[in-house]
């Protein structure tokens, strides 16, 4: 039985994660974590979240229950997430991170911390998205240099970072497929009177509206034809179930930096000729 702590458990993804844990065999929620000093600390879980069955108390101190935790799942904000990972490294607890919006410096700190604990770092935990990333890399190898490439992503009106972490990861996969450096071909600020497409660039567009869970499209526009590859998430349980799967996997791994391709075994699947 894998014992899981959910950081920022009162957030949208935190609640989805706790629900997924309650409905997944082989895992149990041992630490629903809130920010230090939160007004709900000590309250029964199912009082604040009626969709859950458990009445265990909400807590704000991971160290207090470290011996009862096999792995921490974190979907929060960059600064808070990084502080949590540092705490996990100190306590030698594996961690699964779905937080997006990290700066380059923060990502480097996370990678350094993965020298101390098993860490799964992925902007999107869904099986479909991670399969899409592999497909995009293959498509980019085949037609990327003959295409104008655009990535269009849509999310709910409350999402703070743009482009989304998934959109950026799609861009990285495409750049890898073409043998290019992502930072040199990404185009985020196309606007104004001099906004003509730069040859070989990967353009990004972000939509924030309503309650869209997450939609991502990669467009490869060639002369006379276009290829679109789209992933649409209809429910946050898609991400939550993937994160729980990653947590079960991470709890059994040696120290290191991993992503969802490792969790799902996609590298081996694509490299052995199955695709």
PDB file of C-alpha atoms in Angstrom:
ATOM      1  CA  UNK A   1       0.000   0.000   0.000  1.00  0.00           C
ATOM      2  CA  UNK A   2       1.542   3.302  -1.130  1.00  0.00           C
ATOM      3  CA  UNK A   3       1.006   6.061   1.445  1.00  0.00           C
ATOM      4  CA  UNK A   4       0.522   9.444  -0.218  1.00  0.00           C
ATOM      5  CA  UNK A   5       0.643  13.041   0.990  1.00  0.00           C
ATOM      6  CA  UNK A   6      -1.162  15.653  -1.110  1.00  0.00           C
ATOM      7  CA  UNK A   7       0.287  19.141  -0.859  1.00  0.00           C
ATOM      8  CA  UNK A   8      -2.059  22.134  -1.322  1.00  0.00           C
ATOM      9  CA  UNK A   9      -4.916  19.687  -0.865  1.00  0.00           C
ATOM     10  CA  UNK A  10      -7.537  22.455  -0.879  1.00  0.00           C
ATOM     11  CA  UNK A  11      -6.755  23.491  -4.463  1.00  0.00           C
ATOM     12  CA  UNK A  12      -8.592  22.267  -7.557  1.00  0.00           C
ATOM     13  CA  UNK A  13      -6.009  19.615  -8.314  1.00  0.00           C
ATOM     14  CA  UNK A  14      -5.512  18.792  -4.638  1.00  0.00           C
ATOM     15  CA  UNK A  15      -9.183  17.890  -4.306  1.00  0.00           C
ATOM     16  CA  UNK A  16      -9.105  15.883  -7.539  1.00  0.00           C
ATOM     17  CA  UNK A  17      -6.049  14.013  -6.262  1.00  0.00           C
ATOM     18  CA  UNK A  18      -7.656  13.101  -2.949  1.00  0.00           C
ATOM     19  CA  UNK A  19     -10.740  11.830  -4.769  1.00  0.00           C
ATOM     20  CA  UNK A  20      -8.567   9.775  -7.119  1.00  0.00           C
ATOM     21  CA  UNK A  21      -6.643   8.278  -4.191  1.00  0.00           C
ATOM     22  CA  UNK A  22      -9.884   7.240  -2.471  1.00  0.00           C
ATOM     23  CA  UNK A  23     -10.917   5.430  -5.660  1.00  0.00           C
ATOM     24  CA  UNK A  24      -7.596   3.752  -6.518  1.00  0.00           C
ATOM     25  CA  UNK A  25      -6.534   0.380  -5.187  1.00  0.00           C
ATOM     26  CA  UNK A  26      -3.114   0.077  -3.615  1.00  0.00           C
ATOM     27  CA  UNK A  27      -2.866   3.656  -2.332  1.00  0.00           C
ATOM     28  CA  UNK A  28      -4.030   5.551   0.727  1.00  0.00           C
ATOM     29  CA  UNK A  29      -4.080   9.228   1.699  1.00  0.00           C
ATOM     30  CA  UNK A  30      -2.063   9.672   4.883  1.00  0.00           C
ATOM     31  CA  UNK A  31      -1.395  13.415   4.796  1.00  0.00           C
ATOM     32  CA  UNK A  32      -3.793  16.042   3.386  1.00  0.00           C
ATOM     33  CA  UNK A  33      -1.512  19.083   3.609  1.00  0.00           C
ATOM     34  CA  UNK A  34      -2.479  22.754   3.864  1.00  0.00           C
ATOM     35  CA  UNK A  35      -0.293  25.836   4.071  1.00  0.00           C
ATOM     36  CA  UNK A  36       1.162  26.485   7.511  1.00  0.00           C
ATOM     37  CA  UNK A  37      -1.382  28.107   9.805  1.00  0.00           C
ATOM     38  CA  UNK A  38      -4.364  27.563   7.505  1.00  0.00           C
ATOM     39  CA  UNK A  39      -7.709  28.041   9.269  1.00  0.00           C
ATOM     40  CA  UNK A  40      -8.827  24.496   8.369  1.00  0.00           C
ATOM     41  CA  UNK A  41      -5.960  22.724  10.147  1.00  0.00           C
ATOM     42  CA  UNK A  42      -7.415  20.046  12.438  1.00  0.00           C
ATOM     43  CA  UNK A  43     -10.779  19.984  10.662  1.00  0.00           C
ATOM     44  CA  UNK A  44     -12.079  16.592   9.421  1.00  0.00           C
ATOM     45  CA  UNK A  45     -11.340  16.138   5.739  1.00  0.00           C
ATOM     46  CA  UNK A  46     -14.917  15.280   4.772  1.00  0.00           C
ATOM     47  CA  UNK A  47     -16.311  18.341   6.540  1.00  0.00           C
ATOM     48  CA  UNK A  48     -14.453  20.686   4.203  1.00  0.00           C
ATOM     49  CA  UNK A  49     -14.659  18.369   1.188  1.00  0.00           C
ATOM     50  CA  UNK A  50     -18.024  16.534   1.293  1.00  0.00           C
ATOM     51  CA  UNK A  51     -17.172  14.525  -1.833  1.00  0.00           C
ATOM     52  CA  UNK A  52     -14.595  12.605   0.243  1.00  0.00           C
ATOM     53  CA  UNK A  53     -15.284   9.807   2.728  1.00  0.00           C
ATOM     54  CA  UNK A  54     -12.284  10.182   5.034  1.00  0.00           C
ATOM     55  CA  UNK A  55     -12.655  12.088   8.302  1.00  0.00           C
ATOM     56  CA  UNK A  56      -8.921  12.290   9.006  1.00  0.00           C
ATOM     57  CA  UNK A  57      -7.723  15.738  10.124  1.00  0.00           C
ATOM     58  CA  UNK A  58      -6.244  18.280   7.756  1.00  0.00           C
ATOM     59  CA  UNK A  59      -2.629  19.088   8.667  1.00  0.00           C
ATOM     60  CA  UNK A  60       0.025  21.677   7.847  1.00  0.00           C
ATOM     61  CA  UNK A  61       3.266  19.967   8.898  1.00  0.00           C
ATOM     62  CA  UNK A  62       4.798  17.252   6.706  1.00  0.00           C
ATOM     63  CA  UNK A  63       7.561  16.519   9.203  1.00  0.00           C
ATOM     64  CA  UNK A  64       4.929  15.591  11.777  1.00  0.00           C
ATOM     65  CA  UNK A  65       3.798  12.627   9.635  1.00  0.00           C
ATOM     66  CA  UNK A  66       6.957  11.895   7.627  1.00  0.00           C
ATOM     67  CA  UNK A  67       7.100   8.281   8.834  1.00  0.00           C
ATOM     68  CA  UNK A  68       3.601   7.713   7.451  1.00  0.00           C
ATOM     69  CA  UNK A  69       4.342   9.041   3.947  1.00  0.00           C
ATOM     70  CA  UNK A  70       5.905   7.157   1.022  1.00  0.00           C
ATOM     71  CA  UNK A  71       5.550   9.930  -1.544  1.00  0.00           C
ATOM     72  CA  UNK A  72       4.292  13.531  -1.822  1.00  0.00           C
ATOM     73  CA  UNK A  73       2.232  14.824  -4.755  1.00  0.00           C
ATOM     74  CA  UNK A  74       2.472  18.572  -5.328  1.00  0.00           C
ATOM     75  CA  UNK A  75       0.261  20.696  -7.587  1.00  0.00           C
ATOM     76  CA  UNK A  76       0.633  24.209  -6.206  1.00  0.00           C
ATOM     77  CA  UNK A  77       2.550  27.389  -7.088  1.00  0.00           C
ATOM     78  CA  UNK A  78       6.259  27.550  -7.997  1.00  0.00           C
ATOM     79  CA  UNK A  79       7.671  29.092  -4.796  1.00  0.00           C
ATOM     80  CA  UNK A  80       5.537  26.922  -2.532  1.00  0.00           C
ATOM     81  CA  UNK A  81       6.278  23.836  -4.602  1.00  0.00           C
ATOM     82  CA  UNK A  82      10.037  24.407  -4.487  1.00  0.00           C
ATOM     83  CA  UNK A  83       9.923  24.867  -0.707  1.00  0.00           C
ATOM     84  CA  UNK A  84       7.972  21.609  -0.420  1.00  0.00           C
ATOM     85  CA  UNK A  85      10.512  19.718  -2.523  1.00  0.00           C
ATOM     86  CA  UNK A  86      13.346  21.034  -0.353  1.00  0.00           C
ATOM     87  CA  UNK A  87      11.465  19.718   2.678  1.00  0.00           C
ATOM     88  CA  UNK A  88      10.973  16.353   0.962  1.00  0.00           C
ATOM     89  CA  UNK A  89      14.692  16.162   0.191  1.00  0.00           C
ATOM     90  CA  UNK A  90      15.484  16.814   3.843  1.00  0.00           C
ATOM     91  CA  UNK A  91      13.054  14.080   4.903  1.00  0.00           C
ATOM     92  CA  UNK A  92      14.092  11.703   2.089  1.00  0.00           C
ATOM     93  CA  UNK A  93      10.566  11.414   0.694  1.00  0.00           C
ATOM     94  CA  UNK A  94      10.021  10.891  -3.073  1.00  0.00           C
ATOM     95  CA  UNK A  95       7.977  13.581  -4.786  1.00  0.00           C
ATOM     96  CA  UNK A  96       5.716  13.958  -7.826  1.00  0.00           C
ATOM     97  CA  UNK A  97       5.478  17.538  -9.116  1.00  0.00           C
ATOM     98  CA  UNK A  98       2.723  18.743 -11.429  1.00  0.00           C
ATOM     99  CA  UNK A  99       3.187  22.444 -10.679  1.00  0.00           C
ATOM    100  CA  UNK A 100       3.853  24.667 -13.714  1.00  0.00           C
ATOM    101  CA  UNK A 101       5.262  28.162 -14.156  1.00  0.00           C
ATOM    102  CA  UNK A 102       8.726  27.514 -12.705  1.00  0.00           C
ATOM    103  CA  UNK A 103      11.476  29.921 -13.729  1.00  0.00           C
ATOM    104  CA  UNK A 104      14.636  28.539 -15.320  1.00  0.00           C
ATOM    105  CA  UNK A 105      16.489  28.992 -12.029  1.00  0.00           C
ATOM    106  CA  UNK A 106      13.769  27.162 -10.098  1.00  0.00           C
ATOM    107  CA  UNK A 107      13.861  24.254 -12.547  1.00  0.00           C
ATOM    108  CA  UNK A 108      17.609  24.006 -12.090  1.00  0.00           C
ATOM    109  CA  UNK A 109      17.144  23.882  -8.316  1.00  0.00           C
ATOM    110  CA  UNK A 110      14.610  21.086  -8.711  1.00  0.00           C
ATOM    111  CA  UNK A 111      16.971  19.083 -10.901  1.00  0.00           C
ATOM    112  CA  UNK A 112      19.719  19.502  -8.311  1.00  0.00           C
ATOM    113  CA  UNK A 113      17.355  18.290  -5.579  1.00  0.00           C
ATOM    114  CA  UNK A 114      16.637  15.156  -7.626  1.00  0.00           C
ATOM    115  CA  UNK A 115      20.179  14.079  -6.740  1.00  0.00           C
ATOM    116  CA  UNK A 116      18.808  13.460  -3.244  1.00  0.00           C
ATOM    117  CA  UNK A 117      15.357  11.895  -3.820  1.00  0.00           C
ATOM    118  CA  UNK A 118      13.302  10.241  -6.576  1.00  0.00           C
ATOM    119  CA  UNK A 119      11.461  13.051  -8.392  1.00  0.00           C
ATOM    120  CA  UNK A 120       8.855  12.877 -11.148  1.00  0.00           C
ATOM    121  CA  UNK A 121       8.563  16.336 -12.706  1.00  0.00           C
ATOM    122  CA  UNK A 122       5.924  16.689 -15.421  1.00  0.00           C
ATOM    123  CA  UNK A 123       3.729  19.625 -16.462  1.00  0.00           C
ATOM    124  CA  UNK A 124       0.970  17.208 -17.433  1.00  0.00           C
ATOM    125  CA  UNK A 125       0.321  13.795 -15.896  1.00  0.00           C
ATOM    126  CA  UNK A 126      -2.252  12.504 -18.380  1.00  0.00           C
ATOM    127  CA  UNK A 127      -1.429   9.381 -20.368  1.00  0.00           C
ATOM    128  CA  UNK A 128      -2.874  10.947 -23.521  1.00  0.00           C
ATOM    129  CA  UNK A 129      -0.752  14.093 -23.338  1.00  0.00           C
ATOM    130  CA  UNK A 130       2.456  12.167 -22.791  1.00  0.00           C
ATOM    131  CA  UNK A 131       1.688   9.876 -25.709  1.00  0.00           C
ATOM    132  CA  UNK A 132       0.977  13.017 -27.756  1.00  0.00           C
ATOM    133  CA  UNK A 133       4.412  14.409 -26.902  1.00  0.00           C
ATOM    134  CA  UNK A 134       6.076  11.340 -28.369  1.00  0.00           C
ATOM    135  CA  UNK A 135       3.914  11.537 -31.495  1.00  0.00           C
ATOM    136  CA  UNK A 136       4.784  15.227 -31.917  1.00  0.00           C
ATOM    137  CA  UNK A 137       8.483  14.452 -31.820  1.00  0.00           C
ATOM    138  CA  UNK A 138       8.043  11.852 -34.574  1.00  0.00           C
ATOM    139  CA  UNK A 139       5.893  14.173 -36.704  1.00  0.00           C
ATOM    140  CA  UNK A 140       8.410  16.994 -36.278  1.00  0.00           C
ATOM    141  CA  UNK A 141      11.204  14.716 -37.486  1.00  0.00           C
ATOM    142  CA  UNK A 142       9.180  13.910 -40.595  1.00  0.00           C
ATOM    143  CA  UNK A 143       7.664  17.268 -41.607  1.00  0.00           C
ATOM    144  CA  UNK A 144       8.796  19.890 -39.089  1.00  0.00           C
ATOM    145  CA  UNK A 145      11.308  21.599 -41.341  1.00  0.00           C
ATOM    146  CA  UNK A 146       8.713  21.891 -44.115  1.00  0.00           C
ATOM    147  CA  UNK A 147       6.021  23.377 -41.856  1.00  0.00           C
ATOM    148  CA  UNK A 148       4.957  26.560 -40.146  1.00  0.00           C
ATOM    149  CA  UNK A 149       4.360  25.324 -36.604  1.00  0.00           C
ATOM    150  CA  UNK A 150       1.913  26.820 -34.122  1.00  0.00           C
ATOM    151  CA  UNK A 151       0.807  25.630 -30.683  1.00  0.00           C
ATOM    152  CA  UNK A 152      -2.583  26.816 -29.444  1.00  0.00           C
ATOM    153  CA  UNK A 153      -3.672  26.111 -25.874  1.00  0.00           C
ATOM    154  CA  UNK A 154      -6.872  26.866 -23.957  1.00  0.00           C
ATOM    155  CA  UNK A 155      -7.513  26.812 -20.205  1.00  0.00           C
ATOM    156  CA  UNK A 156      -9.961  28.125 -17.621  1.00  0.00           C
ATOM    157  CA  UNK A 157      -9.974  31.819 -16.813  1.00  0.00           C
ATOM    158  CA  UNK A 158      -8.178  31.357 -13.460  1.00  0.00           C
ATOM    159  CA  UNK A 159      -4.984  29.751 -14.776  1.00  0.00           C
ATOM    160  CA  UNK A 160      -2.070  32.041 -13.941  1.00  0.00           C
ATOM    161  CA  UNK A 161       0.796  30.976 -16.212  1.00  0.00           C
ATOM    162  CA  UNK A 162       0.862  31.247 -20.001  1.00  0.00           C
ATOM    163  CA  UNK A 163       1.761  29.486 -22.170  1.00  0.00           C
ATOM    164  CA  UNK A 164       0.872  26.409 -20.172  1.00  0.00           C
ATOM    165  CA  UNK A 165       3.546  23.998 -19.051  1.00  0.00           C
ATOM    166  CA  UNK A 166       2.081  21.401 -21.401  1.00  0.00           C
ATOM    167  CA  UNK A 167       2.259  23.784 -24.370  1.00  0.00           C
ATOM    168  CA  UNK A 168       5.897  24.503 -23.590  1.00  0.00           C
ATOM    169  CA  UNK A 169       6.630  20.794 -23.305  1.00  0.00           C
ATOM    170  CA  UNK A 170       4.965  20.262 -26.695  1.00  0.00           C
ATOM    171  CA  UNK A 171       7.227  22.925 -28.150  1.00  0.00           C
ATOM    172  CA  UNK A 172      10.264  21.245 -26.642  1.00  0.00           C
ATOM    173  CA  UNK A 173       9.244  17.881 -28.113  1.00  0.00           C
ATOM    174  CA  UNK A 174       8.830  19.435 -31.559  1.00  0.00           C
ATOM    175  CA  UNK A 175      12.168  21.244 -31.326  1.00  0.00           C
ATOM    176  CA  UNK A 176      13.850  18.008 -30.236  1.00  0.00           C
ATOM    177  CA  UNK A 177      12.340  16.223 -33.217  1.00  0.00           C
ATOM    178  CA  UNK A 178      13.834  18.803 -35.565  1.00  0.00           C
ATOM    179  CA  UNK A 179      17.179  18.865 -33.774  1.00  0.00           C
ATOM    180  CA  UNK A 180      16.740  22.501 -32.745  1.00  0.00           C
ATOM    181  CA  UNK A 181      17.216  24.376 -29.480  1.00  0.00           C
ATOM    182  CA  UNK A 182      13.758  25.242 -28.156  1.00  0.00           C
ATOM    183  CA  UNK A 183      14.716  28.616 -26.682  1.00  0.00           C
ATOM    184  CA  UNK A 184      16.038  29.712 -30.083  1.00  0.00           C
ATOM    185  CA  UNK A 185      12.870  28.891 -32.047  1.00  0.00           C
ATOM    186  CA  UNK A 186      10.050  29.657 -29.576  1.00  0.00           C
ATOM    187  CA  UNK A 187       7.963  32.743 -30.458  1.00  0.00           C
ATOM    188  CA  UNK A 188       5.826  34.038 -27.586  1.00  0.00           C
ATOM    189  CA  UNK A 189       5.396  37.738 -28.319  1.00  0.00           C
ATOM    190  CA  UNK A 190       4.122  38.023 -31.872  1.00  0.00           C
ATOM    191  CA  UNK A 191       2.188  41.300 -31.904  1.00  0.00           C
ATOM    192  CA  UNK A 192       2.239  44.819 -33.302  1.00  0.00           C
ATOM    193  CA  UNK A 193       3.003  46.058 -36.812  1.00  0.00           C
ATOM    194  CA  UNK A 194       6.158  43.994 -37.261  1.00  0.00           C
ATOM    195  CA  UNK A 195       4.862  40.555 -36.335  1.00  0.00           C
ATOM    196  CA  UNK A 196       5.741  38.604 -39.461  1.00  0.00           C
ATOM    197  CA  UNK A 197       6.489  34.909 -38.853  1.00  0.00           C
ATOM    198  CA  UNK A 198      10.151  34.176 -38.251  1.00  0.00           C
ATOM    199  CA  UNK A 199      11.420  31.340 -40.425  1.00  0.00           C
ATOM    200  CA  UNK A 200      11.640  28.089 -38.476  1.00  0.00           C
ATOM    201  CA  UNK A 201       9.887  29.453 -35.391  1.00  0.00           C
ATOM    202  CA  UNK A 202       7.340  27.685 -33.175  1.00  0.00           C
ATOM    203  CA  UNK A 203       4.530  30.095 -32.337  1.00  0.00           C
ATOM    204  CA  UNK A 204       2.406  30.023 -29.179  1.00  0.00           C
ATOM    205  CA  UNK A 205      -1.111  31.283 -28.517  1.00  0.00           C
ATOM    206  CA  UNK A 206      -2.942  31.086 -25.178  1.00  0.00           C
ATOM    207  CA  UNK A 207      -6.689  31.301 -24.543  1.00  0.00           C
ATOM    208  CA  UNK A 208      -8.067  31.849 -21.024  1.00  0.00           C
ATOM    209  CA  UNK A 209     -11.835  31.518 -20.815  1.00  0.00           C
ATOM    210  CA  UNK A 210     -14.642  29.927 -18.836  1.00  0.00           C
ATOM    211  CA  UNK A 211     -13.966  26.582 -17.207  1.00  0.00           C
ATOM    212  CA  UNK A 212     -11.922  24.893 -19.952  1.00  0.00           C
ATOM    213  CA  UNK A 213      -9.933  22.112 -18.278  1.00  0.00           C
ATOM    214  CA  UNK A 214      -7.210  22.002 -20.903  1.00  0.00           C
ATOM    215  CA  UNK A 215      -6.946  21.821 -24.690  1.00  0.00           C
ATOM    216  CA  UNK A 216      -3.738  21.764 -26.725  1.00  0.00           C
ATOM    217  CA  UNK A 217      -3.277  21.736 -30.500  1.00  0.00           C
ATOM    218  CA  UNK A 218      -0.056  21.577 -32.505  1.00  0.00           C
ATOM    219  CA  UNK A 219      -0.489  22.791 -36.085  1.00  0.00           C
ATOM    220  CA  UNK A 220       1.952  21.840 -38.849  1.00  0.00           C
ATOM    221  CA  UNK A 221       1.018  24.001 -41.865  1.00  0.00           C
ATOM    222  CA  UNK A 222       2.646  22.995 -45.147  1.00  0.00           C
ATOM    223  CA  UNK A 223       2.078  24.140 -48.699  1.00  0.00           C
ATOM    224  CA  UNK A 224      -1.370  22.856 -49.624  1.00  0.00           C
ATOM    225  CA  UNK A 225      -2.064  20.813 -46.491  1.00  0.00           C
ATOM    226  CA  UNK A 226      -2.103  21.001 -42.714  1.00  0.00           C
ATOM    227  CA  UNK A 227      -1.671  18.472 -39.931  1.00  0.00           C
ATOM    228  CA  UNK A 228      -3.256  19.147 -36.526  1.00  0.00           C
ATOM    229  CA  UNK A 229      -2.597  17.059 -33.435  1.00  0.00           C
ATOM    230  CA  UNK A 230      -4.957  17.844 -30.559  1.00  0.00           C
ATOM    231  CA  UNK A 231      -5.420  16.662 -27.000  1.00  0.00           C
ATOM    232  CA  UNK A 232      -8.495  17.658 -24.975  1.00  0.00           C
ATOM    233  CA  UNK A 233      -8.899  17.005 -21.261  1.00  0.00           C
ATOM    234  CA  UNK A 234     -12.524  16.848 -20.130  1.00  0.00           C
ATOM    235  CA  UNK A 235     -11.987  16.273 -16.406  1.00  0.00           C
ATOM    236  CA  UNK A 236      -9.215  16.929 -13.880  1.00  0.00           C
ATOM    237  CA  UNK A 237      -9.423  13.273 -12.899  1.00  0.00           C
ATOM    238  CA  UNK A 238      -7.395  12.618 -16.050  1.00  0.00           C
ATOM    239  CA  UNK A 239      -4.450  14.436 -14.479  1.00  0.00           C
ATOM    240  CA  UNK A 240      -5.129  13.177 -10.961  1.00  0.00           C
ATOM    241  CA  UNK A 241      -5.179   9.521 -11.970  1.00  0.00           C
ATOM    242  CA  UNK A 242      -1.927   9.963 -13.867  1.00  0.00           C
ATOM    243  CA  UNK A 243      -0.322  11.637 -10.850  1.00  0.00           C
ATOM    244  CA  UNK A 244      -1.405   8.814  -8.533  1.00  0.00           C
ATOM    245  CA  UNK A 245       0.062   6.323 -10.993  1.00  0.00           C
ATOM    246  CA  UNK A 246       3.297   8.343 -10.990  1.00  0.00           C
ATOM    247  CA  UNK A 247       3.329   8.389  -7.180  1.00  0.00           C
ATOM    248  CA  UNK A 248       3.023   4.611  -6.949  1.00  0.00           C
ATOM    249  CA  UNK A 249       5.890   4.295  -9.428  1.00  0.00           C
ATOM    250  CA  UNK A 250       8.119   6.955  -7.830  1.00  0.00           C
ATOM    251  CA  UNK A 251       7.866   5.353  -4.396  1.00  0.00           C
ATOM    252  CA  UNK A 252       9.751   2.325  -5.783  1.00  0.00           C
ATOM    253  CA  UNK A 253      12.463   4.161  -7.739  1.00  0.00           C
ATOM    254  CA  UNK A 254      16.062   5.070  -6.908  1.00  0.00           C
ATOM    255  CA  UNK A 255      17.170   8.684  -6.543  1.00  0.00           C
ATOM    256  CA  UNK A 256      16.869  10.600  -9.810  1.00  0.00           C
ATOM    257  CA  UNK A 257      14.978  12.977 -12.090  1.00  0.00           C
ATOM    258  CA  UNK A 258      12.113  11.374 -14.033  1.00  0.00           C
ATOM    259  CA  UNK A 259       9.176  12.402 -16.200  1.00  0.00           C
ATOM    260  CA  UNK A 260       5.957  10.720 -17.276  1.00  0.00           C
ATOM    261  CA  UNK A 261       7.696   8.997 -20.182  1.00  0.00           C
ATOM    262  CA  UNK A 262       9.638   7.051 -17.576  1.00  0.00           C
ATOM    263  CA  UNK A 263       6.510   6.286 -15.558  1.00  0.00           C
ATOM    264  CA  UNK A 264       4.654   5.024 -18.636  1.00  0.00           C
ATOM    265  CA  UNK A 265       7.628   3.330 -20.298  1.00  0.00           C
ATOM    266  CA  UNK A 266       7.096   5.326 -23.497  1.00  0.00           C
ATOM    267  CA  UNK A 267      10.768   5.636 -24.446  1.00  0.00           C
ATOM    268  CA  UNK A 268      11.115   1.857 -24.594  1.00  0.00           C
ATOM    269  CA  UNK A 269       7.800   1.538 -26.426  1.00  0.00           C
ATOM    270  CA  UNK A 270       8.838   3.932 -29.181  1.00  0.00           C
ATOM    271  CA  UNK A 271      12.474   2.832 -29.429  1.00  0.00           C
ATOM    272  CA  UNK A 272      11.801  -0.874 -29.940  1.00  0.00           C
ATOM    273  CA  UNK A 273       9.870  -0.327 -33.144  1.00  0.00           C
ATOM    274  CA  UNK A 274       6.374  -0.778 -31.744  1.00  0.00           C
ATOM    275  CA  UNK A 275       5.513   2.618 -33.274  1.00  0.00           C
TER     276      UNK A 275
END
